[in-house]
Coordinates of C-alpha atoms and ligand atoms in Angstrom, one line a residue:
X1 CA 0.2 -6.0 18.2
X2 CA 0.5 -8.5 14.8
X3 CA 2.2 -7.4 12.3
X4 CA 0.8 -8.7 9.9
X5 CA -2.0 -6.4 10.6
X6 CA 0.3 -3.8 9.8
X7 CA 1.4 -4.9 6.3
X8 CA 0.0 -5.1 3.1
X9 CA 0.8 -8.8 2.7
X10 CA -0.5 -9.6 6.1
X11 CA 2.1 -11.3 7.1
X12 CA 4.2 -11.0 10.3
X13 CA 4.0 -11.9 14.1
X14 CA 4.1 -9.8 17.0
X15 CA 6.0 -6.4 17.7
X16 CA 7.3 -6.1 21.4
X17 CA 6.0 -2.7 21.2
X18 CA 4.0 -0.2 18.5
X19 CA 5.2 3.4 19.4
X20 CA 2.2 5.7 17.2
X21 CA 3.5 9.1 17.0
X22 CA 1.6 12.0 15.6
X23 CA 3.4 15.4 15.3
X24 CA 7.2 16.0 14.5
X25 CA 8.4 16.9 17.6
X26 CA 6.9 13.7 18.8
X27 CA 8.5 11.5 15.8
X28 CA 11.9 13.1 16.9
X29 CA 11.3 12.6 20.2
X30 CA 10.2 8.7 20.2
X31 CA 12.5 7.7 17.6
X32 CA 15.7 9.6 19.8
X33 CA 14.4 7.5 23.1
X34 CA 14.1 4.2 20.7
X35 CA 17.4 4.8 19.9
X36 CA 18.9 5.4 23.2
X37 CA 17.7 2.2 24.1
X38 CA 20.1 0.2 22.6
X39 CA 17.3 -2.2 21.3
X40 CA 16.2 -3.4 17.9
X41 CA 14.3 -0.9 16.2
X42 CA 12.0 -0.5 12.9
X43 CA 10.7 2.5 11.5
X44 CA 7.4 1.6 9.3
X45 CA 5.2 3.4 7.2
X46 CA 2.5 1.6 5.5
X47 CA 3.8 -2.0 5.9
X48 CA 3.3 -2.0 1.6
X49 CA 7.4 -2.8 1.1
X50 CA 8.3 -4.7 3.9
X51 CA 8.2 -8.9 4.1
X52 CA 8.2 -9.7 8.2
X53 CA 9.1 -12.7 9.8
X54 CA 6.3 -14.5 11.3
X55 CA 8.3 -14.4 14.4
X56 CA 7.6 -10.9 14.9
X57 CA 10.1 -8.3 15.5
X58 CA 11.8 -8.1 19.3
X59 CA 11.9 -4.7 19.7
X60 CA 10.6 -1.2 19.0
X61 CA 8.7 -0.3 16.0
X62 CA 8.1 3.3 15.3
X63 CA 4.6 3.8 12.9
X64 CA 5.5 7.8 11.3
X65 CA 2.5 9.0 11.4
X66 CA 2.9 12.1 11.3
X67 CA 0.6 14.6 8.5
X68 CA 1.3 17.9 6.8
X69 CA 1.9 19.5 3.1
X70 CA 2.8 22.6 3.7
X71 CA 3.9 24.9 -0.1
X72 CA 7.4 26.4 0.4
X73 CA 7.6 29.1 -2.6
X74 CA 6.2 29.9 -5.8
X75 CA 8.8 30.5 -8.0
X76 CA 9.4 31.7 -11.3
X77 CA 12.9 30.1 -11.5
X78 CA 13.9 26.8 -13.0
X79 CA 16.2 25.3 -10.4
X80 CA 16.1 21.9 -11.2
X81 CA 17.0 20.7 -15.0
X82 CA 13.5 19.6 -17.0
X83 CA 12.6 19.0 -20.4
X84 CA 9.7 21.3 -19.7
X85 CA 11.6 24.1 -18.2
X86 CA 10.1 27.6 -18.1
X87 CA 6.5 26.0 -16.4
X88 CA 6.6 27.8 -12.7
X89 CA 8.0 25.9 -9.9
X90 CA 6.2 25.5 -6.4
X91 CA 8.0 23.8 -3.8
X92 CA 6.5 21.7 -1.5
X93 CA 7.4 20.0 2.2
X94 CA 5.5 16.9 2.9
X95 CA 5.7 15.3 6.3
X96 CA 7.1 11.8 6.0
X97 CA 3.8 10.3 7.3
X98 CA 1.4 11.5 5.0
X99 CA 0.1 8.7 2.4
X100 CA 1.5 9.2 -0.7
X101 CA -1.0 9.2 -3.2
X102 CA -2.7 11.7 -1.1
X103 CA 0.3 14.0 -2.1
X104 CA -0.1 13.0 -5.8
X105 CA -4.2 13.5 -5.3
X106 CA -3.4 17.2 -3.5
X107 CA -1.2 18.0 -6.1
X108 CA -3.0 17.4 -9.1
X109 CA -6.0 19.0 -7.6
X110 CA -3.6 22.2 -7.4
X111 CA -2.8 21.6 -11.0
X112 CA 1.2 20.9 -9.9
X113 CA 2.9 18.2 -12.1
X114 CA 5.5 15.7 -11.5
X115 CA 4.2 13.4 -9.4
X116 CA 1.1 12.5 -11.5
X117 CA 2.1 8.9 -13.1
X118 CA 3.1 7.6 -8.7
X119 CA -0.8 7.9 -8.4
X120 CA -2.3 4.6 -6.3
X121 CA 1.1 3.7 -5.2
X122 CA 0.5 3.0 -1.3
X123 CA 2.4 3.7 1.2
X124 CA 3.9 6.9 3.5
X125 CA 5.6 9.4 1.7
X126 CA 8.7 9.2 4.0
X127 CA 9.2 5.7 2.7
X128 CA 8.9 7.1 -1.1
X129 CA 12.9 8.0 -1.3
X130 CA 13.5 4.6 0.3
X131 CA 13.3 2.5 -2.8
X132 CA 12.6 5.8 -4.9
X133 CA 9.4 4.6 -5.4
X134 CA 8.8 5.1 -9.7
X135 CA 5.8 3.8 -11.8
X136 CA 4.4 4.3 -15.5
X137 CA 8.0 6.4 -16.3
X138 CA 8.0 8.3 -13.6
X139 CA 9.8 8.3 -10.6
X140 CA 10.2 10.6 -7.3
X141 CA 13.9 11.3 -7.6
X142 CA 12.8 13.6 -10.5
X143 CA 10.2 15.7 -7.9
X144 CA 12.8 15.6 -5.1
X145 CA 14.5 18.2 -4.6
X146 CA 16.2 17.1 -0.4
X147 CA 14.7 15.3 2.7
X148 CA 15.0 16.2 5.7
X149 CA 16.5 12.9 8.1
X150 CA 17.0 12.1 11.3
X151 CA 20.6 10.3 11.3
X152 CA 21.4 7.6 13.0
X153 CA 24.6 7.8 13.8
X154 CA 25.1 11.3 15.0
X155 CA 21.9 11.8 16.0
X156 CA 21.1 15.1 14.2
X157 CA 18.5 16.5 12.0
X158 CA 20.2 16.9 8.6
X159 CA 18.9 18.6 5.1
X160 CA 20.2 16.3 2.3
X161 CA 19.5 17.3 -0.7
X162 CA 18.6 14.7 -3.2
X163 CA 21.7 14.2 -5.6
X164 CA 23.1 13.0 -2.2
X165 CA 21.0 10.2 -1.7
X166 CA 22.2 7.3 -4.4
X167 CA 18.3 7.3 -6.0
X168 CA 18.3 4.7 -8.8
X169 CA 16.3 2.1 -9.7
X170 CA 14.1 1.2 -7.1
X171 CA 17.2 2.1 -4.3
X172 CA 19.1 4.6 -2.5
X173 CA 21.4 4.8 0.3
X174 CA 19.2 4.4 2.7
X175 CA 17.9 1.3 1.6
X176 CA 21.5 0.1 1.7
X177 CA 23.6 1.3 4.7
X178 CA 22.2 5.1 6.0
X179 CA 20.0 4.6 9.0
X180 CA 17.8 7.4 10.2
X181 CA 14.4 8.8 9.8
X182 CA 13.2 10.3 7.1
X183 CA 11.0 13.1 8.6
X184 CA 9.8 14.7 5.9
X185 CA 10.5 15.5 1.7
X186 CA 11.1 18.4 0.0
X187 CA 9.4 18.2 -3.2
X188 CA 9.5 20.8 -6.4
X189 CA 6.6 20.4 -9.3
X190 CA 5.0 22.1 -12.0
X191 CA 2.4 24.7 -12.2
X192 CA 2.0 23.4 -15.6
X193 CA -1.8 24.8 -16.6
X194 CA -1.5 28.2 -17.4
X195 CA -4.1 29.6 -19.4
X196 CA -5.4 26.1 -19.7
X197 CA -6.5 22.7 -18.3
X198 CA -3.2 21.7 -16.1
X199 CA -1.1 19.2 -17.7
X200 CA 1.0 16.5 -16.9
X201 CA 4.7 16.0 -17.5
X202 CA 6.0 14.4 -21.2
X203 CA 4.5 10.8 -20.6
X204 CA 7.3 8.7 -21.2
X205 CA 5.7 5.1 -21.0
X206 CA 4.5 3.2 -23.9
X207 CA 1.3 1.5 -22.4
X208 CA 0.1 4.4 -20.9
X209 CA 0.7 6.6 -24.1
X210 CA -1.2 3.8 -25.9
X211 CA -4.2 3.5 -23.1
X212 CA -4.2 7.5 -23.5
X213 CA -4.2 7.1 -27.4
X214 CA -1.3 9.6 -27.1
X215 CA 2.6 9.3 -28.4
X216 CA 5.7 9.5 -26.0
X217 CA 6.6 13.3 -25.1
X218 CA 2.7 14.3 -25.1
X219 CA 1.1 16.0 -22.3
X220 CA -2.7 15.2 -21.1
X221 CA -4.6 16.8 -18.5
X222 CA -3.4 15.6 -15.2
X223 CA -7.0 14.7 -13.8
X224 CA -7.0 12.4 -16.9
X225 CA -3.8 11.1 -16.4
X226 CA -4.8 10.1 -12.9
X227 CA -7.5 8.3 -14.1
X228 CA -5.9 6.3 -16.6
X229 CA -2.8 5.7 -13.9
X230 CA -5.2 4.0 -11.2
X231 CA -7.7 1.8 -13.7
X232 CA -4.1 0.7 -15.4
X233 CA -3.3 -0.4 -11.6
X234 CA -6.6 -1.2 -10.8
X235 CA -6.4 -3.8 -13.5
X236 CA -3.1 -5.4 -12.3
X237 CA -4.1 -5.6 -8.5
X238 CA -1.8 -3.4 -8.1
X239 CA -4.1 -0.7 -6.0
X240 CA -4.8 -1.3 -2.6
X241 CA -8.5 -3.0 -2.2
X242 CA -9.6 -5.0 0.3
X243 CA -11.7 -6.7 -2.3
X244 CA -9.1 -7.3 -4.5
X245 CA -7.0 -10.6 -3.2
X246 CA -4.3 -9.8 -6.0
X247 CA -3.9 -6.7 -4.0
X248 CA -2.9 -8.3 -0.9
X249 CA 1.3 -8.1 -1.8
X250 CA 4.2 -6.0 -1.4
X251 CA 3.6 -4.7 -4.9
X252 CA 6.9 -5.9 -7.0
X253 CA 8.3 -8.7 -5.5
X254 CA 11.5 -8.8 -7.6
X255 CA 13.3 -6.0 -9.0
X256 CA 14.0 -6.2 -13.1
X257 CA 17.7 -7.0 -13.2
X258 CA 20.6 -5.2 -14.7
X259 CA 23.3 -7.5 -16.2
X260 CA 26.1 -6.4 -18.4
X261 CA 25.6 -6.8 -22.3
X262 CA 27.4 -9.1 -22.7
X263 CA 26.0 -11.3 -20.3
X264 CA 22.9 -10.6 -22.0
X265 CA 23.7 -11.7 -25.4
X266 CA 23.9 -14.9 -24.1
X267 CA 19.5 -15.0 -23.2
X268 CA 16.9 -15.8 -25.6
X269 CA 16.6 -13.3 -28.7
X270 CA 12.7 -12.6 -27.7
X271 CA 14.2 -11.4 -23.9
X272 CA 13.3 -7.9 -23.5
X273 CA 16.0 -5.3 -22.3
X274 CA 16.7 -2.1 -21.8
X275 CA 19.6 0.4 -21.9
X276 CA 19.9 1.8 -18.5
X277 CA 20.7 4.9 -18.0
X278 CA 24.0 5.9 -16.0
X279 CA 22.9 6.2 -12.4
X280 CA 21.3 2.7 -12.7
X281 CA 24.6 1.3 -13.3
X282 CA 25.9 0.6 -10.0
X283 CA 22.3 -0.8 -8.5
X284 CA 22.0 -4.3 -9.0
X285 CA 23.7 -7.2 -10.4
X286 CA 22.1 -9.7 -10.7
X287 CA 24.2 -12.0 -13.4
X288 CA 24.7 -15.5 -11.9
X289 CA 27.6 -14.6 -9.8
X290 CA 28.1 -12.8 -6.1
X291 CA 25.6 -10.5 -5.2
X292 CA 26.6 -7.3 -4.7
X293 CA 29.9 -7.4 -6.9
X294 CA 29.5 -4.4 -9.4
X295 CA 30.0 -5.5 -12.8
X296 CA 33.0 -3.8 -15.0
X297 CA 32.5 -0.3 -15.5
X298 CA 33.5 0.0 -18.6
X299 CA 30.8 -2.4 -20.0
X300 CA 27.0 -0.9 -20.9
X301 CA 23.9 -2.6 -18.5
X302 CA 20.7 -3.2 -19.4
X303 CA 17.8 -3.9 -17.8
X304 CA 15.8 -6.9 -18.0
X305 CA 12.3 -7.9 -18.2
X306 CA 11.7 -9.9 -14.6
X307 CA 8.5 -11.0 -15.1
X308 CA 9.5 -12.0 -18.3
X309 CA 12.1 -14.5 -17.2
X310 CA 10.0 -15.9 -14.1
X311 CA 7.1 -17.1 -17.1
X312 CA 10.0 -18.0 -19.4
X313 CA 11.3 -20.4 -16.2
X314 CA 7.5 -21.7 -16.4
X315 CA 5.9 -19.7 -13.9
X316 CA 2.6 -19.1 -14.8
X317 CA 0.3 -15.8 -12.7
X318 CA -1.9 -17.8 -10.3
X319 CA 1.0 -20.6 -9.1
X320 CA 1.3 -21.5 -5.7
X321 CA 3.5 -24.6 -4.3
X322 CA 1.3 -27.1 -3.3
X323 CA -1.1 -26.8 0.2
X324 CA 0.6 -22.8 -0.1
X325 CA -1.5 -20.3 0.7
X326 CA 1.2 -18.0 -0.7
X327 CA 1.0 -17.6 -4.7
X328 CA 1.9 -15.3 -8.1
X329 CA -0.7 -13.0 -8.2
X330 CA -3.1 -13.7 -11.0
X331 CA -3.0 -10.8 -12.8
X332 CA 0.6 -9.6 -12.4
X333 CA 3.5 -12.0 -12.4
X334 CA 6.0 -9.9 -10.0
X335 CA 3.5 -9.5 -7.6
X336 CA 3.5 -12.5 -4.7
X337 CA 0.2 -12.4 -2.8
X338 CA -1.2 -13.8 0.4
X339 CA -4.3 -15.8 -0.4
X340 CA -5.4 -16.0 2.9
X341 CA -3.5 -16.5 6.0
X342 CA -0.3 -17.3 4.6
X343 CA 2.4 -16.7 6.7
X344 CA 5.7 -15.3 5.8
X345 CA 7.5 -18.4 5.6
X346 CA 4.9 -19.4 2.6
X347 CA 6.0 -16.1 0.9
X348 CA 9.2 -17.0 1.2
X349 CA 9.6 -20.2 0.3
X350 CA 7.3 -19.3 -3.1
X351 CA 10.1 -16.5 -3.4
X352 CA 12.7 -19.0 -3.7
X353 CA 11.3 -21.2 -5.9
X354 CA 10.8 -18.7 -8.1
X355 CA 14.4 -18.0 -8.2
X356 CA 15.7 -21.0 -8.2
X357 CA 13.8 -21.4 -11.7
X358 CA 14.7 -18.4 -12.7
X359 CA 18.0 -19.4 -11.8
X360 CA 18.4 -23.1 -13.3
X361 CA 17.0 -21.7 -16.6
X362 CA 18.9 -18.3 -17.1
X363 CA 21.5 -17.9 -14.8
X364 CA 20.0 -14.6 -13.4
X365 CA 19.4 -14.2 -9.7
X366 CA 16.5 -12.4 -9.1
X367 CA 16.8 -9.3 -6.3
X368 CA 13.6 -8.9 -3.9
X369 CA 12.4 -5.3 -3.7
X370 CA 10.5 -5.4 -0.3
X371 CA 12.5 -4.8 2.8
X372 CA 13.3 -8.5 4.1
X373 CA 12.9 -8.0 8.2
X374 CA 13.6 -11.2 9.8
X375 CA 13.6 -13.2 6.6
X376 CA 16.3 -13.9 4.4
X377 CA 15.7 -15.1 0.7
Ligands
LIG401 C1 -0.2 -3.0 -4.3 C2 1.1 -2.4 -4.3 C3 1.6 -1.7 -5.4 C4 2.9 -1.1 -5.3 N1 3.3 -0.4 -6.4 C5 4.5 0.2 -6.4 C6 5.0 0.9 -7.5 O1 4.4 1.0 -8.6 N2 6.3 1.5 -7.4 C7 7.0 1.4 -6.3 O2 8.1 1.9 -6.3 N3 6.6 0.7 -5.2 C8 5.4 0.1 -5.2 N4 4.9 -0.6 -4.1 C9 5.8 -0.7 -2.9 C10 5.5 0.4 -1.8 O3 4.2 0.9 -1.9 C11 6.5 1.5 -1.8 O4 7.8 1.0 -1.7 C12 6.2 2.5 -0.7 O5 7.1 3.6 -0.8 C13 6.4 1.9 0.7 O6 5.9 2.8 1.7 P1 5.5 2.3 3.1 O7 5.2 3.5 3.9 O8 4.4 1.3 3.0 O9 6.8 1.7 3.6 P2 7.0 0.5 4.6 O10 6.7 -0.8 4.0 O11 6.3 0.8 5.9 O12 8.6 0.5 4.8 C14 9.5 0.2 3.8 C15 10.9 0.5 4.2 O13 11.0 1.9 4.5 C16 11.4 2.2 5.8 N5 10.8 3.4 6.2 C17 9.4 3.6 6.3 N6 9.2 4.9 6.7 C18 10.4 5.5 6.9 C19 10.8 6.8 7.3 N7 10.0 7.7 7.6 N8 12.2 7.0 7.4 C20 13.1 6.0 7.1 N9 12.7 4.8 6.7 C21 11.4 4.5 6.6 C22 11.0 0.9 6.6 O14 11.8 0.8 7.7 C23 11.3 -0.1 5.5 O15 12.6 -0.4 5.5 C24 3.7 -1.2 -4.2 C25 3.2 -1.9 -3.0 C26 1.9 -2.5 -3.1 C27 1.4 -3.2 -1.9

């Protein structure tokens, strides 16, 4: 089977075999034997993170497809800090094959919050933690409460509970060093329409407050919030469509990068940045010198504006290297698209040139956010 029929960039060559399984017992089961093997493995979801090699992959890949969302307890209790505490809790296990946004779909149709602003991201909701997947000022280390994971090294079924698992910005332990399988999430919203139309968390993202005509810290409807989530994606190709070529990507192809302060004194005046908040410190360091090398502790990070640099470095949406079927998307510079038939060498090589400008011009090394299997950057 192509793997590039299994991703969202179409990109990829062969697997040596597709294993497909359906129920728990069965995920367990297959990915156990896959292990026992000794051979390569991968464990894939809905190919929308992941940049293969057009070699394929020489071994066993493992498709979780497994569905359920089952709700845990109704409780009165807080046991997670909020802003918004004293809203009921429900708790919910999802099965790590179910498609996200049909968990965000099922719980706003309940009228549960926390989840709301992650509508239209694609994908399996075991492969949400990976990267904890976050949109719109949201993200799902604030709705996860513990997964439950397969572990590769001692082969057991454990619960860990989500403090556990290194979520930051757009990471987590086991996108850097834990192997296992995520086979399923433990998830605790909001019952947040008492007496009323169900409402959302505090939005806490400018451009959808302003689409909403609302301020940071309001609450809207969450049907409504929904709505306004998947035309803003809609509108960036960043909702999956067949129709839509900008669509055809790994969503994000770079994260935004943290650099220290003082590093980022040093960039243009009109460079947006952030303050990053604690946990992000340790993620990503992306400052012109060895990856991987935390920056000094003591100093503050911020975040920086990605797409911001790649136009400043004179990438314009739409680019593609010449005869490349690979190019920016055209309505959302981090997104890398396959025009048509690209392979995953094109990607690449459009990745790299893209930080290489980036690069020459500001000293920043851009991270990739997809999974790199078989590729390097
Ligand atoms: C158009 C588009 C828009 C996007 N927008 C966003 C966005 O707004 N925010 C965001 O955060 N991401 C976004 N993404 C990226 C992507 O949708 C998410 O990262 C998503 O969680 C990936 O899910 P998947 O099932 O497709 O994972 P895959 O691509 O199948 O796998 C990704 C990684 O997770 C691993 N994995 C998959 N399932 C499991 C499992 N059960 N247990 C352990 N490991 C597993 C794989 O081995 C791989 O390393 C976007 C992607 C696209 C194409």
């Amino acid at each position: 089977m192509k793997l590039s029929d299994l991703t969202t960039l179409h990109v990829g060559g062969d697997a040596a075999d597709v294993l497909e399984p359906t129920t728990r017992d069965e995920l367990l089961a297959v990915v156990r034997d896959t292990w026992a093997t000794g051979d390569d493995w991968l464990l894939l979801g809905g190919g929308s993170n992941v940049v293969v090699s057009d070699d394929g992959f020489d071994g066993a890949v493992v498709r979780v497809l497994t569905r359920g969302i089952e709700r845990v307890t109704a409780d009165t209790a807080a046991t997670r800090p909020s802003a918004y505490l004293g809203d009921r809790r429900v708790r919910l296990t999802v099965q790590a094959g179910e498609p996200w946004d049909g968990v965000v779909d099922y719980a706003i149709q309940n009228g549960w919050a926390g989840i709301e602003a992650l509508s239209g991201i694609p994908g399996s909701s075991g492969a949400a933690p990976i990267q904890n997947i976050g949109a719109y000022g949201q993200e799902l280390g604030s709705s996860l409460v513990a997964i439950e994971f397969l572990d590769y090294l001692s082969g057991e079924t454990l619960r860990i509970p989500a403090p556990e698992l290194g979520l930051g910005y757009r990471t987590s332990l086991l996108k850097h060093g834990r192997q296992g399988l995520v086979v399923s999430l433990e998830l605790e919203l909001l019952e947040g329409g008492v007496g009323g139309p169900a409402l959302s968390a505090p939005i806490a993202y400018e451009q959808l407050a302003t689409t909403l005509g609302v301020r940071i810290g309001d609450r809207v409807p969450l049907d409504e919030l929904r709505s306004t989530v998947l035309a803003l994606r809609a509108s960036k190709g960043m909702l999956l469509d067949p129709s839509d070529r900008d669509s055809y990507s790994a969503g994000s192809f770079f994260t935004n990068p943290i650099v220290s302060e003082n590093f980022a004194r040093r960039l243009p005046a009109a460079a947006p940045r952030w303050p990053t908040s604690p946990e992000e410190r340790d993620v990503s360091v992306p400052l012109g010198e060895t990856p991987g090398l935390p920056a000094a502790s003591c100093e503050y990070q911020v975040k920086l504006s990605a797409a911001w640099l790649i136009e400043k470095a004179g990438i314009s949406r739409g680019f593609a290297l010449p005869g490349s079927r690979a190019a920016v998307s055209s309505r959302h510079t981090l997104a890398l698209i396959n025009t048509g038939e690209a392979t995953a060498d094109e990607i690449v090589q459009l990745a790299r040139f893209v930080q290489t400008l980036v690069f020459a011009e500001f000293g920043v090394r851009l991270q990739p956010e997809p999974v790199l299997v078989g590729v390097s950057l």
